[in-house]
Coordinates of C-alpha atoms and ligand atoms in Angstrom, one line a residue:
X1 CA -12.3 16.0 -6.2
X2 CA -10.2 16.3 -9.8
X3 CA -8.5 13.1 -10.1
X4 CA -5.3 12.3 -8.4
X5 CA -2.7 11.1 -10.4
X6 CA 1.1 10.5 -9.6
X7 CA 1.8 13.7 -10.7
X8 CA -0.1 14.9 -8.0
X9 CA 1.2 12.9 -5.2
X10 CA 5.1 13.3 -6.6
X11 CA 4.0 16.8 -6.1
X12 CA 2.6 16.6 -3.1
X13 CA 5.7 15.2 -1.1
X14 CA 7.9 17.8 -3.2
X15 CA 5.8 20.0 -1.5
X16 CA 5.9 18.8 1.9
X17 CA 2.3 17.8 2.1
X18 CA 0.9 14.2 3.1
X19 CA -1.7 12.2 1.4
X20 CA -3.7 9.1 2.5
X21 CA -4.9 5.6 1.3
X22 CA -7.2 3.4 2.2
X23 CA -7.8 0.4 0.8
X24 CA -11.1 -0.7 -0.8
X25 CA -12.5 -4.1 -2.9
X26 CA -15.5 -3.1 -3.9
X27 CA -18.2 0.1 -5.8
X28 CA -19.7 0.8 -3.0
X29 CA -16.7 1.2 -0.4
X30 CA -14.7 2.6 -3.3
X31 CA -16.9 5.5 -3.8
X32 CA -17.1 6.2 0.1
X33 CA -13.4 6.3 -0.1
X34 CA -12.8 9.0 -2.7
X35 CA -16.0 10.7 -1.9
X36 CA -14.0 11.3 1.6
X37 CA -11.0 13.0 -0.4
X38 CA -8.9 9.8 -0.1
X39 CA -6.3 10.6 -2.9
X40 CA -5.3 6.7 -3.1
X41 CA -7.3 3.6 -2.6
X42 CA -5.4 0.0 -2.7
X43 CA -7.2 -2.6 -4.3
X44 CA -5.0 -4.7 -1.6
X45 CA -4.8 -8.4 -1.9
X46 CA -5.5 -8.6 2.0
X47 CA -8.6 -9.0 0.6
X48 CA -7.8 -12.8 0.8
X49 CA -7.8 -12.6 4.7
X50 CA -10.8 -9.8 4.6
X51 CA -12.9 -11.1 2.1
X52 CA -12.1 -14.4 2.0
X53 CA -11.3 -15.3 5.2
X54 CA -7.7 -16.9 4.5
X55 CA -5.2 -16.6 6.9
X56 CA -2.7 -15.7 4.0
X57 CA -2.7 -13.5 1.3
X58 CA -1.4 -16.5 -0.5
X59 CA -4.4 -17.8 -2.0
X60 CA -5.9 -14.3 -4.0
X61 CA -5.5 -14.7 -7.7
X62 CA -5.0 -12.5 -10.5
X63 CA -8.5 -13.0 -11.4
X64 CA -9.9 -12.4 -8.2
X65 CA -7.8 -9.3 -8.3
X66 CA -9.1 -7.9 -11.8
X67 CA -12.7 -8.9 -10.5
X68 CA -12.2 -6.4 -7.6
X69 CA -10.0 -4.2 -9.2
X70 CA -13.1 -3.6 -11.7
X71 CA -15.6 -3.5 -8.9
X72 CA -13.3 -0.5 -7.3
X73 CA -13.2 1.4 -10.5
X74 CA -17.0 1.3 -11.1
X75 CA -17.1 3.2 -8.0
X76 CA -14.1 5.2 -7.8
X77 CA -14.8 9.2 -8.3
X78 CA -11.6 10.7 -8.7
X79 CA -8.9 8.6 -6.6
X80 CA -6.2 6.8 -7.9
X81 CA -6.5 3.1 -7.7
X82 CA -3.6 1.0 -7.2
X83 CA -3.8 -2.7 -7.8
X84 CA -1.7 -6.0 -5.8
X85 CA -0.1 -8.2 -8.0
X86 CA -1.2 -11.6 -6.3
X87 CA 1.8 -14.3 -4.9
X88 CA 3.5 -15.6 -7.9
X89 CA 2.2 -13.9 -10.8
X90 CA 5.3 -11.7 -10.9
X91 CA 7.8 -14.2 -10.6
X92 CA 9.7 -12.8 -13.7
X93 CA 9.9 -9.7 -16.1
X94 CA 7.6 -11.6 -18.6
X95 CA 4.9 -12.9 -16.0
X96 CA 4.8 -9.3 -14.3
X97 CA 4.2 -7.9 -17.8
X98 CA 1.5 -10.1 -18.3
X99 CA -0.5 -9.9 -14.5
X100 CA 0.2 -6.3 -15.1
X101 CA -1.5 -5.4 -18.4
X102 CA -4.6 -7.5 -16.6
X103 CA -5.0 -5.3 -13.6
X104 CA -4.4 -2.1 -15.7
X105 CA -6.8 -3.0 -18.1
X106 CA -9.5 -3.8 -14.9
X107 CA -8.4 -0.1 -14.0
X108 CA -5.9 0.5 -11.9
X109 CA -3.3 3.3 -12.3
X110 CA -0.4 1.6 -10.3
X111 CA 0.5 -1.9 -9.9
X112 CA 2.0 -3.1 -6.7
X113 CA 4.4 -5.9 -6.0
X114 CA 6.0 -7.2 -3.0
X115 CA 10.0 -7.4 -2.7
X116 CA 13.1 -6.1 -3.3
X117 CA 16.7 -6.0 -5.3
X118 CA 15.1 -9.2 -7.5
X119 CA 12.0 -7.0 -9.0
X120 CA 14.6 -4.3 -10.1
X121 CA 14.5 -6.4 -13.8
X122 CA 10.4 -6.1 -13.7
X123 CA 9.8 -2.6 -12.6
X124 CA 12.8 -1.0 -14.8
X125 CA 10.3 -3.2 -17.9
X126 CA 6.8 -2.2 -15.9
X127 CA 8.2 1.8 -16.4
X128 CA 9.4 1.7 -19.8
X129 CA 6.3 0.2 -21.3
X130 CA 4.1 2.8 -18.8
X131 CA 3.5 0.8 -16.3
X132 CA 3.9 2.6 -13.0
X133 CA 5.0 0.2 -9.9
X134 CA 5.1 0.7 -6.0
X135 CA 7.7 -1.6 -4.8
X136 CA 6.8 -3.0 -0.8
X137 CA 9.3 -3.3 1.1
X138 CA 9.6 -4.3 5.0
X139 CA 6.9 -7.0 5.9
X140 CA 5.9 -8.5 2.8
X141 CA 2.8 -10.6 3.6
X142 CA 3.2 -13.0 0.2
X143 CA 6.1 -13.9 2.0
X144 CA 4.9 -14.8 5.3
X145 CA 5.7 -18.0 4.9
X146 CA 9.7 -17.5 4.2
X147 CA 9.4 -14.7 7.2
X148 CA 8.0 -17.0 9.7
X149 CA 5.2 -14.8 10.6
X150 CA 4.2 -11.0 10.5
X151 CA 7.0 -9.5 12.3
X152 CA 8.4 -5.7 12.2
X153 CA 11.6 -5.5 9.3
X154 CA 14.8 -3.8 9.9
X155 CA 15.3 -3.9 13.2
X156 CA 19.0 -5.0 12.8
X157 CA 21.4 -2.7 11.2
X158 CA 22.0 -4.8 8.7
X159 CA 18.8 -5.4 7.2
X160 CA 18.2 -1.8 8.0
X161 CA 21.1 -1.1 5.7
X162 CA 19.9 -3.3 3.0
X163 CA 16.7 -1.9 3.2
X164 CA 17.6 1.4 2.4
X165 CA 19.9 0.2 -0.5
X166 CA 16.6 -1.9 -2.0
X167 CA 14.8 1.6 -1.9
X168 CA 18.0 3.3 -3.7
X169 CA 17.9 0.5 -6.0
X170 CA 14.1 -0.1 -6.8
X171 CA 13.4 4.0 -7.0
X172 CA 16.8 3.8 -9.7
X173 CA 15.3 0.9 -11.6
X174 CA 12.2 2.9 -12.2
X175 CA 9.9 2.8 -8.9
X176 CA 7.0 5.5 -8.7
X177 CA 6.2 4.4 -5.5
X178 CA 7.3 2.6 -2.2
X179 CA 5.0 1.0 0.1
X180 CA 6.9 0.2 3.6
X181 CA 5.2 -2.0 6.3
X182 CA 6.0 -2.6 9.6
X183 CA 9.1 -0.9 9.5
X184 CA 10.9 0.6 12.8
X185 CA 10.1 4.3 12.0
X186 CA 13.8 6.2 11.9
X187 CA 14.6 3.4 9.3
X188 CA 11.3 4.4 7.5
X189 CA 12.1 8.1 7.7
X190 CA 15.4 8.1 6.0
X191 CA 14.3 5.9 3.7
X192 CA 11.7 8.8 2.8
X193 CA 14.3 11.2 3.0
X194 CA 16.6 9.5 0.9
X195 CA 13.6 9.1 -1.5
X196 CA 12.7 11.4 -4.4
X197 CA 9.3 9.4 -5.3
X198 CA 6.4 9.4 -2.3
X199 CA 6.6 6.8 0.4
X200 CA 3.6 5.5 2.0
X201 CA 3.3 3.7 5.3
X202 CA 2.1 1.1 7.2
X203 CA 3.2 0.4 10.5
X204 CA 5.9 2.6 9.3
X205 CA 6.2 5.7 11.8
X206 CA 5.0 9.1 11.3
X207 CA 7.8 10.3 8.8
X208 CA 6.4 8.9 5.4
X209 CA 4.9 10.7 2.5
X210 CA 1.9 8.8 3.0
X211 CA -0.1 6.6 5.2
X212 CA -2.0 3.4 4.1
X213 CA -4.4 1.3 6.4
X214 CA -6.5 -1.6 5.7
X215 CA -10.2 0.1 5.5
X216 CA -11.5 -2.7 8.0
X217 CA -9.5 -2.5 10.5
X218 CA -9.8 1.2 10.4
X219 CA -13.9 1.1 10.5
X220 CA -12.8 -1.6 13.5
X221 CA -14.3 -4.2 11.4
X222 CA -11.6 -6.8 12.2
X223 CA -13.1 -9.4 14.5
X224 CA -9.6 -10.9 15.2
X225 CA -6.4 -9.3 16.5
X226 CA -5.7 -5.9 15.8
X227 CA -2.3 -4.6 15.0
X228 CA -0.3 -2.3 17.0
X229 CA -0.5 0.4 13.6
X230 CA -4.5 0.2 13.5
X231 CA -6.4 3.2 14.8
X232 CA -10.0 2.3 15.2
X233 CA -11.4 5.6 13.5
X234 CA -15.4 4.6 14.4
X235 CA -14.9 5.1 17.9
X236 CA -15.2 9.0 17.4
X237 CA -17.3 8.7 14.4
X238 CA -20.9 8.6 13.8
X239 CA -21.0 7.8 9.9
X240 CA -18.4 5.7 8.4
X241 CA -17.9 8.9 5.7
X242 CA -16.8 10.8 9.1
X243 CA -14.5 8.2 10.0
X244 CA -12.8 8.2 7.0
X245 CA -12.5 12.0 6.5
X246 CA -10.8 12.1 9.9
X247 CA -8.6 9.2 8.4
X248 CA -7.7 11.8 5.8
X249 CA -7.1 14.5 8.1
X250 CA -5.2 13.0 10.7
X251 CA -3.0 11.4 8.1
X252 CA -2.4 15.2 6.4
X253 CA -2.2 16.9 9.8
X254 CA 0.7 14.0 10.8
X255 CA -1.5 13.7 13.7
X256 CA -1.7 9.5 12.7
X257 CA 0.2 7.6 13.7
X258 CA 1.7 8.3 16.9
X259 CA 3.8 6.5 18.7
X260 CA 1.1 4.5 19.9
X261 CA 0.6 3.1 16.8
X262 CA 4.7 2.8 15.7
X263 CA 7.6 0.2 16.3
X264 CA 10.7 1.8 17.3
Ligands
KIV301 O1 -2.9 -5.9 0.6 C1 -2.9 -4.9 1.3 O2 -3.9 -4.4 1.9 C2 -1.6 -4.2 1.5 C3 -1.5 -3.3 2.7 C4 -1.3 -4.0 3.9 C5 -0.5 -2.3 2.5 O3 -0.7 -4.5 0.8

């Protein structure tokens, strides 16, 4: 695979076609992933609950997220690898500047951080210094603790409304990329269509650009409860590099999710 970068994916949804992520924290699942034509892996700071076993992803820190994010890149052949920004090491322009240049210089391509209308000051700075951002919107697990829990977003009109208005606003500011999770999927769908850079999903609905999962869950790894958005992709596999290039194609085919695995 030649390596995937945003051009490629900005491309990609201006041409109608779909890509997939998957997310991975270290070498060796890292080079599974892009050997299996996965355009995006997510260095993903669920690697708190994965990894780690926390029941957050509160506890992950920026070092801990270099450490992996240099573990992925060893391995990487040709993906692009985006990085989390951990809980509270964005909590200005300056501090996201600084936890950014970290995880860029462990290698990732693309930083991600969690929230809306208040990152609008960091990722207009992030862009002009070259910093690419995807901004999450919907179920932001950092926040879990304000949310009271991991529930679908946008299910009332108004939160649907400002969630579309924190996509205008965040792709304006500077945005290359937004990440929506556990979002009803009509909301999710005109936010992609309103959207002019790609829009991945999880938990999001067919309609997005792109769809992310966590590579666990997907390999049916995840000993505890499983979300209504995972797809167990071993069950029809033999090898886990099967399993993932059916990820791939089910994701470009739209043929994942279905509605089974969607909140209206
Ligand atoms: O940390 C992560 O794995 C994520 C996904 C749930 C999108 O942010």
């Amino acid at each position: 695979m030649s390596n995937i970068t945003l051009r490629t994916l900005t491309e990609r949804k201006e041409s109608g076609g779909k890509f997939a992520s998957l997310t991975a924290y270290d070498a060796t699942f890292a080079n599974q992933v892009s050997q299996a034509g996965i355009e995006l892996i997510l260095v993903g700071d669920s690697l708190g609950m994965v990894l780690q076993g926390h029941s957050s992803t509160v506890p992950v820190t920026l070092e801990e997220m270099a450490y992996h994010t240099r573990s992925v890149a060893r391995g990487n052949t040709g993906s692009m690898i985006m990085a989390d920004l951990p809980f509270m090491t964005y909590a200005n322009a300056d501090q996201a500047m600084a936890s950014s240049a970290e995880l860029m210089r462990a290698g990732a391509h693309i930083v991600k951080l969690e929230g809306a209308g208040w990152l609008c000051d960091s990722v207009s700075q992030l862009a002009e210094r070259g910093v690419p951002v995807c901004a999450h919107l919907g179920l932001t697990p950092q926040a879990v603790n304000k949310l009271g829990g991991y529930r679908v977003q946008g299910r009332d009109r108004e939160s649907a409304l400002a969630m579309i208005e924190d996509a205008r606003r965040l792709e304006e500011a500077g945005a290359s990329m937004l990440l929506l999770e556990c979002v009803p999927s009509l909301l999710a769908q005109e936010i992609t269509l309103n959207a002019s850079i790609p829009v991945i999903g999880i938990g999001a609905g067919p309609h997005t650009d792109a769809q992310v999962l966590v590579l666990h869950d997907m390999l049916g790894l995840n000993p505890g409860r499983t979300p209504k958005f995972v797809k167990n992709f071993m069950e029809d596999a033999s090898t886990i590099q099967e399993a993932l290039t059916h990820f791939a194609g089910a994701v470009r085919d739209g043929s994942f999710p279905s509605a089974e695995h969607s909140f209206d």
